[in-house]
CSV table of C-alpha atoms in Angstrom, one decimal:
chain,number,residue,atom,x,y,z
A,1,UNK,CA,111.7,80.7,161.8
A,2,UNK,CA,111.6,80.2,158.4
A,3,UNK,CA,107.7,79.9,158.7
A,4,UNK,CA,106.2,83.0,157.7
A,5,UNK,CA,109.4,84.5,155.5
A,6,UNK,CA,109.0,85.4,151.3
A,7,UNK,CA,110.7,82.4,149.5
A,8,UNK,CA,113.6,84.4,148.2
A,9,UNK,CA,114.3,85.4,152.1
A,10,UNK,CA,114.4,81.7,152.7
A,11,UNK,CA,117.5,81.1,150.3
A,12,UNK,CA,118.7,84.0,151.0
A,13,UNK,CA,119.1,83.6,154.8
A,14,UNK,CA,120.0,80.1,154.9
A,15,UNK,CA,122.8,81.5,152.0
A,16,UNK,CA,123.9,84.3,154.3
A,17,UNK,CA,124.2,81.7,157.8
A,18,UNK,CA,126.0,79.6,155.6
A,19,UNK,CA,128.8,81.6,154.4
A,20,UNK,CA,129.1,83.7,157.1
A,21,UNK,CA,129.6,80.3,159.6
A,22,UNK,CA,132.1,79.9,157.0
A,23,UNK,CA,130.7,76.5,156.0
A,24,UNK,CA,131.3,78.0,152.3
A,25,UNK,CA,130.5,74.9,150.1
A,26,UNK,CA,126.7,75.0,152.2
A,27,UNK,CA,126.3,78.3,150.7
A,28,UNK,CA,127.5,77.5,147.7
A,29,UNK,CA,124.5,75.2,147.4
A,30,UNK,CA,122.0,77.7,147.9
A,31,UNK,CA,123.8,79.2,144.4
A,32,UNK,CA,122.4,78.5,140.8
A,33,UNK,CA,125.7,76.9,138.9
A,34,UNK,CA,125.4,80.4,136.0
A,35,UNK,CA,125.2,83.1,139.7
A,36,UNK,CA,125.6,86.6,137.6
A,37,UNK,CA,126.9,88.9,140.4
A,38,UNK,CA,127.9,91.8,139.9
A,39,UNK,CA,130.1,93.0,143.2
A,40,UNK,CA,132.2,96.5,143.9
A,41,UNK,CA,134.9,95.1,141.6
A,42,UNK,CA,133.2,93.8,138.6
A,43,UNK,CA,131.1,91.0,137.4
A,44,UNK,CA,131.5,87.4,138.7
A,45,UNK,CA,130.3,84.4,136.3
A,46,UNK,CA,129.6,80.5,138.0
A,47,UNK,CA,129.6,79.6,141.2
A,48,UNK,CA,133.0,78.5,141.3
A,49,UNK,CA,134.3,82.1,140.6
A,50,UNK,CA,131.5,83.4,143.4
A,51,UNK,CA,133.5,80.9,146.1
A,52,UNK,CA,136.7,82.4,145.0
A,53,UNK,CA,135.6,85.8,145.2
A,54,UNK,CA,133.3,85.1,148.6
A,55,UNK,CA,135.7,82.3,150.9
A,56,UNK,CA,138.1,84.3,151.9
A,57,UNK,CA,136.3,87.0,153.7
A,58,UNK,CA,134.5,84.1,154.7
A,59,UNK,CA,137.5,82.1,156.6
A,60,UNK,CA,138.6,85.5,158.2
A,61,UNK,CA,135.4,86.2,159.0
A,62,UNK,CA,134.9,87.1,163.5
A,63,UNK,CA,131.7,87.6,163.9
A,64,UNK,CA,128.6,88.8,161.3
A,65,UNK,CA,125.4,90.9,162.5
A,66,UNK,CA,122.9,91.2,160.4
A,67,UNK,CA,120.6,94.6,161.3
A,68,UNK,CA,118.6,94.1,157.8
A,69,UNK,CA,116.3,91.0,155.6
A,70,UNK,CA,113.4,91.6,153.6
A,71,UNK,CA,112.3,89.9,150.6
A,72,UNK,CA,109.6,89.1,148.4
A,73,UNK,CA,108.6,85.9,146.2
A,74,UNK,CA,111.4,86.5,143.9
A,75,UNK,CA,114.1,89.3,145.1
A,76,UNK,CA,115.6,90.1,148.4
A,77,UNK,CA,117.5,92.2,150.8
A,78,UNK,CA,120.2,91.2,153.6
A,79,UNK,CA,122.8,94.0,155.1
A,80,UNK,CA,124.7,93.3,157.9
A,81,UNK,CA,127.9,94.3,159.1
A,82,UNK,CA,130.7,92.0,159.8
A,83,UNK,CA,134.1,92.1,161.7
A,84,UNK,CA,137.1,90.5,160.1
A,85,UNK,CA,141.2,91.0,160.9
A,86,UNK,CA,141.9,93.9,159.0
A,87,UNK,CA,138.5,96.2,159.3
A,88,UNK,CA,136.3,95.5,162.6
A,89,UNK,CA,133.5,97.7,161.5
A,90,UNK,CA,132.5,96.4,156.8
A,91,UNK,CA,128.8,96.5,156.3
A,92,UNK,CA,128.1,95.3,153.4
A,93,UNK,CA,124.2,94.7,151.5
A,94,UNK,CA,123.3,91.6,149.3
A,95,UNK,CA,120.6,92.5,146.2
A,96,UNK,CA,119.3,88.7,145.7
A,97,UNK,CA,116.7,87.5,142.9
A,98,UNK,CA,116.0,83.7,143.4
A,99,UNK,CA,114.5,81.3,140.9
A,100,UNK,CA,113.7,78.1,142.0
A,101,UNK,CA,115.6,77.7,145.1
A,102,UNK,CA,118.4,79.2,144.4
A,103,UNK,CA,119.6,82.6,144.0
A,104,UNK,CA,120.5,83.8,140.3
A,105,UNK,CA,122.1,87.4,140.6
A,106,UNK,CA,123.2,89.1,143.6
A,107,UNK,CA,124.1,92.7,143.6
A,108,UNK,CA,127.2,93.1,145.6
A,109,UNK,CA,127.4,95.9,147.5
A,110,UNK,CA,130.5,97.8,150.2
A,111,UNK,CA,133.2,99.6,150.5
A,112,UNK,CA,136.5,98.0,148.9
A,113,UNK,CA,138.0,101.6,151.1
A,114,UNK,CA,138.7,100.6,154.4
A,115,UNK,CA,140.3,96.7,152.9
A,116,UNK,CA,142.6,99.0,150.5
A,117,UNK,CA,143.7,100.7,153.4
A,118,UNK,CA,144.2,97.9,154.8
A,119,UNK,CA,146.3,95.7,152.3
A,120,UNK,CA,147.9,98.0,151.5
A,121,UNK,CA,149.0,99.2,155.1
A,122,UNK,CA,150.1,95.2,155.3
A,123,UNK,CA,153.0,96.2,152.7
B,1,UNK,CA,101.6,103.5,144.7
B,2,UNK,CA,102.6,104.6,148.2
B,3,UNK,CA,98.6,102.7,149.9
B,4,UNK,CA,100.2,99.0,151.2
B,5,UNK,CA,103.8,100.2,152.1
B,6,UNK,CA,104.7,99.9,155.0
B,7,UNK,CA,105.1,103.5,157.0
B,8,UNK,CA,109.1,102.7,157.5
B,9,UNK,CA,109.3,102.4,153.6
B,10,UNK,CA,106.6,105.0,152.4
B,11,UNK,CA,109.0,107.5,154.8
B,12,UNK,CA,112.2,105.8,153.1
B,13,UNK,CA,111.1,106.6,149.5
B,14,UNK,CA,109.8,109.7,150.1
B,15,UNK,CA,113.3,110.7,150.8
B,16,UNK,CA,114.3,109.1,147.6
B,17,UNK,CA,112.7,110.2,145.3
B,18,UNK,CA,113.0,113.3,146.8
B,19,UNK,CA,117.0,113.4,146.7
B,20,UNK,CA,117.7,111.5,143.0
B,21,UNK,CA,116.0,114.9,141.8
B,22,UNK,CA,118.5,116.9,144.0
B,23,UNK,CA,115.1,118.6,145.6
B,24,UNK,CA,117.7,117.8,148.8
B,25,UNK,CA,115.4,120.7,150.5
B,26,UNK,CA,112.4,118.0,150.4
B,27,UNK,CA,115.2,115.1,151.3
B,28,UNK,CA,115.7,116.7,154.7
B,29,UNK,CA,112.6,116.8,155.7
B,30,UNK,CA,112.5,113.3,155.9
B,31,UNK,CA,115.0,113.3,158.6
B,32,UNK,CA,114.9,113.7,162.8
B,33,UNK,CA,117.1,117.1,163.3
B,34,UNK,CA,119.0,114.7,165.6
B,35,UNK,CA,120.5,112.0,162.6
B,36,UNK,CA,122.5,109.5,163.1
B,37,UNK,CA,123.8,108.1,159.3
B,38,UNK,CA,127.0,105.6,159.6
B,39,UNK,CA,128.5,106.2,156.3
B,40,UNK,CA,131.4,104.6,154.6
B,41,UNK,CA,133.8,107.7,155.6
B,42,UNK,CA,132.1,107.2,159.3
B,43,UNK,CA,129.4,108.6,161.0
B,44,UNK,CA,127.5,111.6,160.0
B,45,UNK,CA,125.3,114.2,162.9
B,46,UNK,CA,122.7,116.1,163.0
B,47,UNK,CA,120.6,116.6,159.4
B,48,UNK,CA,122.7,119.5,158.9
B,49,UNK,CA,125.7,117.9,158.3
B,50,UNK,CA,123.6,114.3,156.5
B,51,UNK,CA,122.7,117.8,153.8
B,52,UNK,CA,126.4,118.3,153.3
B,53,UNK,CA,127.3,114.8,152.9
B,54,UNK,CA,124.4,113.6,150.5
B,55,UNK,CA,123.6,117.7,148.8
B,56,UNK,CA,127.0,117.7,146.4
B,57,UNK,CA,126.4,113.8,145.3
B,58,UNK,CA,122.8,114.3,144.5
B,59,UNK,CA,123.5,117.7,142.8
B,60,UNK,CA,126.2,115.8,140.1
B,61,UNK,CA,123.4,112.6,139.8
B,62,UNK,CA,123.2,111.6,136.4
B,63,UNK,CA,120.3,109.3,137.3
B,64,UNK,CA,119.5,106.7,140.2
B,65,UNK,CA,118.2,103.0,139.7
B,66,UNK,CA,116.1,101.5,143.0
B,67,UNK,CA,116.8,97.8,142.4
B,68,UNK,CA,115.2,96.6,145.5
B,69,UNK,CA,112.3,98.4,148.4
B,70,UNK,CA,111.4,97.0,151.4
B,71,UNK,CA,110.0,97.9,154.4
B,72,UNK,CA,108.3,97.2,158.1
B,73,UNK,CA,106.4,99.2,160.8
B,74,UNK,CA,110.3,101.1,162.0
B,75,UNK,CA,112.6,99.8,159.1
B,76,UNK,CA,113.7,100.2,155.6
B,77,UNK,CA,116.2,99.4,153.3
B,78,UNK,CA,116.2,101.2,150.4
B,79,UNK,CA,119.0,99.3,147.7
B,80,UNK,CA,119.6,102.1,144.0
B,81,UNK,CA,122.1,101.8,141.5
B,82,UNK,CA,123.6,105.7,140.8
B,83,UNK,CA,125.4,107.3,137.6
B,84,UNK,CA,127.4,109.9,138.0
B,85,UNK,CA,130.3,111.9,135.8
B,86,UNK,CA,133.0,110.5,137.3
B,87,UNK,CA,131.8,106.7,138.1
B,88,UNK,CA,128.4,104.7,135.6
B,89,UNK,CA,127.5,102.8,138.6
B,90,UNK,CA,128.2,103.6,141.7
B,91,UNK,CA,125.7,101.2,144.0
B,92,UNK,CA,124.2,102.2,147.4
B,93,UNK,CA,122.0,100.7,150.0
B,94,UNK,CA,120.4,102.8,152.8
B,95,UNK,CA,118.8,100.5,155.8
B,96,UNK,CA,117.2,103.2,157.9
B,97,UNK,CA,115.5,103.5,160.7
B,98,UNK,CA,112.0,105.2,161.3
B,99,UNK,CA,110.7,107.2,163.7
B,100,UNK,CA,107.4,109.4,164.2
B,101,UNK,CA,107.4,109.6,160.4
B,102,UNK,CA,110.9,110.9,161.0
B,103,UNK,CA,114.6,108.9,160.1
B,104,UNK,CA,116.8,109.0,162.0
B,105,UNK,CA,119.1,106.4,161.8
B,106,UNK,CA,120.6,105.3,158.5
B,107,UNK,CA,123.9,102.7,158.1
B,108,UNK,CA,124.0,104.4,154.0
B,109,UNK,CA,126.6,101.4,152.2
B,110,UNK,CA,128.6,102.0,148.8
B,111,UNK,CA,131.5,101.3,147.5
B,112,UNK,CA,134.5,104.7,147.7
B,113,UNK,CA,136.7,102.9,146.2
B,114,UNK,CA,135.4,103.9,142.4
B,115,UNK,CA,135.2,107.7,142.9
B,116,UNK,CA,139.1,108.5,145.2
B,117,UNK,CA,140.5,106.2,142.0
B,118,UNK,CA,138.2,109.5,140.1
B,119,UNK,CA,139.8,111.8,141.9
B,120,UNK,CA,143.0,110.8,141.8
B,121,UNK,CA,143.0,111.0,137.8
B,122,UNK,CA,142.1,114.4,138.2
B,123,UNK,CA,144.5,115.3,140.5
C-alpha cells in the first residue's frame, strides 16, 4: 500500500491510521517532539500538548473514513470524516509538514460548532 | 503554471483563484449546475445555492493564502487560510470531485465557531 506514496504522505498515513485506531502512543511517534499544530482553538506546541489535544478525541472515535490523501516530499493533506458519540459526521483536514520522517507542523481544520452545541446540550 | 497539474487540480485551482479574487461568477462556471456541497452548516445543492453560500464570504475576503493543493484525475484538495473583517485567520479545506471539467461535489471544511462568536459580539 505504501509503495509509490510520497515520503510525507507515508508518514501522514501512518500517523492517521494509528490515531484513528486509538493507538495514540503510536501516532505520537510520528510527530517531532517540538511539533507545532495550528488547531481551531489555537496553537499547540510539543508532542505532550498534542497528545492531550488528540487523545480524548481519538478515544471517543466510533469510526473514521478517509476521503482524500495526497502528498509530496515534505507536505501531505488528509481529509476524512469522523463519527463520535456527540457528532455523527465531523469532517476534518490535516495539512502536515514532514521533516526527517516526522511531522513537524500540522494545520488541523474542523468545525468546532457541533461539538460546542453537543456540550451545551449536555450541560 | 497549470502544466503538469492533474485535471481535477486545474479545475479546483481555477475555481479557487476566481472566488478568492471575488469573481464569484467565474468561480461558479467551474461548478456543475447540480453540484452537491457538504458544508459545515449542511448540504448545499445546485449552483445557485452554492453562490448564496460562498458569494457573501468571497465579498468580505481581505486575503487568502493557499497552503496546499493536490489532486489526481478526479479529486483535488485545497487547503488555505483566509482573512476577513470578523476573523483574522480562518483556514479552510475543500475536497472536490471533478467530472468533465466541472466540480460536481465539494466537502467544504472550516471552523464556524469564530464566525459565530463575531456575530454574537456584533449583536
